[in-house]
Amino acid sequence: MILISSCLAGHPVRYDGKGKGHEVFTRLVDDKKALYACPELLGGLSVPRAPAEIIGGDGEDCLEGRARVVTINGIDVTDAFIEGAKRTLDFCLKYRIKTVVLKSGSPSCGSGKIYDGTFTSTSINGDGVTTALLKRHHITVMDEFTFIERINDTSMKRNML
Ligand code: SF4
C-alpha cells in the first residue's frame, strides 16, 4: 500500500478548488492499492485557499523554524502546514506506509523542487514541509513524474498495477 496526494487521485482539494488527477493514481485508489491524503486540509486549511509559498528556505527549514510558509496575501500559515505534515506522518505510521507519491511543486508536497517564495513561478531545490517530515522518518517520497517513470520500466509495475 502506498499513499498519494489527494489531488493526484482527482479530488478537488488544491488551493484553486481543482484536482490534478491522473489515471495511474485513480486506478491505484480504485484497486485499493493506494490511500490518499491532503496535508493542507489535514492541517485545517480550506478549499479554495490563497496560494502559499515557502519564504526563506524549504520544508526542512520550516521544520527547524528557519523559514515560513506565507500566502500571496502575506498571511503566515506555517503552523497549519506543519500540523498537516504531522497528521500525514501519523497516517503513514498507522497504515505502515513506506512509499509516498506527492504532487510536485507544492509547498507541502513538493519533492526536490519547490517555488522560491516570490510567487513568480521560480523554482528552487528543496522539499515541501510534509515531504521533509516524512523523509526524516525514512519514508520514501517521490513526485508523480518519478513514480510514473519507475512503473514504466521496473517490477514496481507488477506490484502496483
Ligand atoms: S497539499 Fe498536496 S495533496 Fe493537498 S492539494 Fe496541495 S499538492 Fe495536493
Coordinates of C-alpha atoms and ligand atoms in Angstrom, one line a residue:
M1 CA 0.0 0.0 0.0
I2 CA 1.2 3.5 -0.9
L3 CA 0.0 6.9 0.0
I4 CA -0.7 9.5 -2.7
S5 CA -1.6 13.2 -2.7
S6 CA -5.4 13.6 -2.8
C7 CA -5.2 15.9 -5.7
L8 CA -3.4 13.2 -7.8
A9 CA -6.4 11.0 -7.1
G10 CA -8.5 13.6 -8.7
H11 CA -10.0 15.2 -5.6
P12 CA -10.6 19.0 -5.9
V13 CA -8.6 20.0 -2.9
R14 CA -6.0 22.3 -4.4
Y15 CA -5.9 26.0 -3.4
D16 CA -7.8 26.8 -6.6
G17 CA -10.5 24.2 -5.9
K18 CA -9.3 21.9 -8.6
G19 CA -7.7 18.4 -8.7
K20 CA -4.7 17.1 -10.7
G21 CA -6.0 13.6 -11.2
H22 CA -4.1 11.1 -13.4
E23 CA -5.4 7.7 -14.5
V24 CA -2.4 5.9 -12.9
F25 CA -3.3 7.2 -9.5
T26 CA -7.1 6.9 -9.8
R27 CA -6.6 3.3 -10.8
L28 CA -4.4 2.6 -7.8
V29 CA -7.1 4.0 -5.5
D30 CA -9.9 2.1 -7.3
D31 CA -7.8 -1.1 -6.9
K32 CA -7.3 -0.4 -3.2
K33 CA -3.5 -0.2 -3.7
A34 CA -3.2 3.4 -2.6
L35 CA -4.7 5.6 0.1
Y36 CA -4.7 9.3 -0.3
A37 CA -4.4 12.4 1.9
C38 CA -4.1 16.2 1.5
P39 CA -1.7 17.6 4.1
E40 CA -3.0 21.1 3.8
L41 CA -6.6 20.1 4.5
L42 CA -5.3 17.9 7.4
G43 CA -3.7 21.0 8.7
G44 CA -7.0 22.8 8.9
L45 CA -6.9 24.8 5.7
S46 CA -10.0 25.1 3.4
V47 CA -10.8 24.9 -0.3
P48 CA -10.3 27.3 -2.0
R49 CA -7.5 29.0 -0.2
A50 CA -4.9 31.6 -1.1
P51 CA -1.8 30.1 -2.8
A52 CA 1.2 29.9 -0.4
E53 CA 5.0 29.5 -0.9
I54 CA 7.9 28.9 1.5
I55 CA 9.9 32.1 2.2
G56 CA 13.5 31.8 3.4
G57 CA 14.2 28.2 2.7
D58 CA 12.4 24.9 2.2
G59 CA 10.3 22.4 4.2
E60 CA 13.2 21.3 6.3
D61 CA 13.9 24.9 7.2
C62 CA 10.3 25.4 8.2
L63 CA 10.5 22.4 10.5
E64 CA 13.6 23.9 12.1
G65 CA 12.0 27.3 12.4
R66 CA 14.3 29.0 9.9
A67 CA 11.7 29.6 7.2
R68 CA 7.9 30.3 7.0
V69 CA 5.0 29.4 4.7
V70 CA 3.2 32.6 3.7
T71 CA 0.2 33.2 1.4
I72 CA 0.2 35.5 -1.5
N73 CA -1.7 37.9 0.8
G74 CA 1.1 37.8 3.4
I75 CA -0.7 35.5 5.9
D76 CA 1.7 33.2 7.8
V77 CA 0.3 29.6 7.5
T78 CA 3.4 27.8 8.7
D79 CA 1.6 26.2 11.7
A80 CA -1.1 24.7 9.5
F81 CA 1.5 23.3 7.1
I82 CA 3.4 21.7 10.0
E83 CA 0.2 20.3 11.5
G84 CA -0.7 18.8 8.2
A85 CA 2.7 17.3 7.8
K86 CA 2.4 15.7 11.3
R87 CA -1.0 14.3 10.6
T88 CA 0.2 12.9 7.3
L89 CA 3.1 11.2 9.1
D90 CA 0.7 9.8 11.6
F91 CA -1.4 8.4 8.8
C92 CA 1.7 6.7 7.3
L93 CA 2.7 5.2 10.6
K94 CA -0.8 4.0 11.3
Y95 CA -1.1 2.2 8.0
R96 CA 2.6 1.2 7.8
I97 CA 3.1 3.1 4.6
K98 CA 6.7 3.3 3.4
T99 CA 6.3 4.8 0.0
V100 CA 4.5 8.1 -0.7
V101 CA 3.8 9.9 -4.0
L102 CA 3.2 13.6 -3.6
K103 CA 2.3 16.3 -6.0
S104 CA 5.3 18.1 -7.4
G105 CA 6.0 21.8 -6.7
S106 CA 3.7 22.2 -3.7
P107 CA 5.0 23.9 -0.5
S108 CA 3.6 20.9 1.3
C109 CA 4.1 18.0 -1.1
G110 CA 6.9 19.2 -3.4
S111 CA 9.8 16.8 -3.7
G112 CA 13.2 18.1 -4.8
K113 CA 11.8 21.3 -6.3
I114 CA 9.6 24.0 -4.8
Y115 CA 8.8 27.6 -5.6
D116 CA 11.1 30.3 -4.2
G117 CA 8.6 32.4 -2.3
T118 CA 8.3 35.2 -4.8
F119 CA 5.1 33.9 -6.5
T120 CA 6.8 34.3 -9.9
S121 CA 6.8 30.6 -10.8
T122 CA 10.5 30.4 -10.0
S123 CA 11.7 27.0 -8.8
I124 CA 14.5 26.3 -6.3
N125 CA 15.8 23.0 -5.0
G126 CA 14.1 21.8 -1.8
D127 CA 11.3 19.8 -0.4
G128 CA 7.8 20.8 0.8
V129 CA 7.0 20.7 4.5
T130 CA 5.3 17.3 4.5
T131 CA 7.9 15.7 2.3
A132 CA 10.6 16.9 4.6
L133 CA 9.0 15.5 7.7
L134 CA 8.2 12.1 6.0
K135 CA 11.8 11.8 4.8
R136 CA 13.0 12.5 8.3
H137 CA 11.1 9.3 9.3
H138 CA 12.7 7.3 6.5
I139 CA 9.6 7.2 4.3
T140 CA 10.4 7.2 0.6
V141 CA 8.9 10.2 -1.1
M142 CA 8.8 10.8 -4.8
D143 CA 6.8 13.1 -7.2
E144 CA 4.2 11.8 -9.7
F145 CA 6.6 12.0 -12.6
T146 CA 9.3 9.9 -10.9
F147 CA 6.7 7.3 -9.9
I148 CA 5.2 7.0 -13.4
E149 CA 8.7 6.7 -14.9
R150 CA 9.6 3.9 -12.4
I151 CA 6.4 1.9 -13.0
N152 CA 7.1 2.1 -16.8
D153 CA 10.4 0.3 -16.5
T154 CA 10.6 -1.7 -13.3
S155 CA 9.0 -4.6 -11.5
M156 CA 7.2 -2.0 -9.3
K157 CA 4.6 -2.1 -12.1
R158 CA 3.7 -5.7 -11.4
N159 CA 3.0 -4.9 -7.7
M160 CA 1.2 -1.7 -8.3
L161 CA -0.9 -2.0 -11.5
Ligands
SF4_1 S1 -1.4 19.9 -0.2 FE1 -0.6 18.3 -1.5 S2 -2.4 16.9 -1.7 FE2 -3.2 18.9 -1.0 S3 -3.7 20.0 -2.8 FE3 -1.6 20.6 -2.3 S4 -0.4 19.2 -3.5 FE4 -2.4 18.3 -3.5

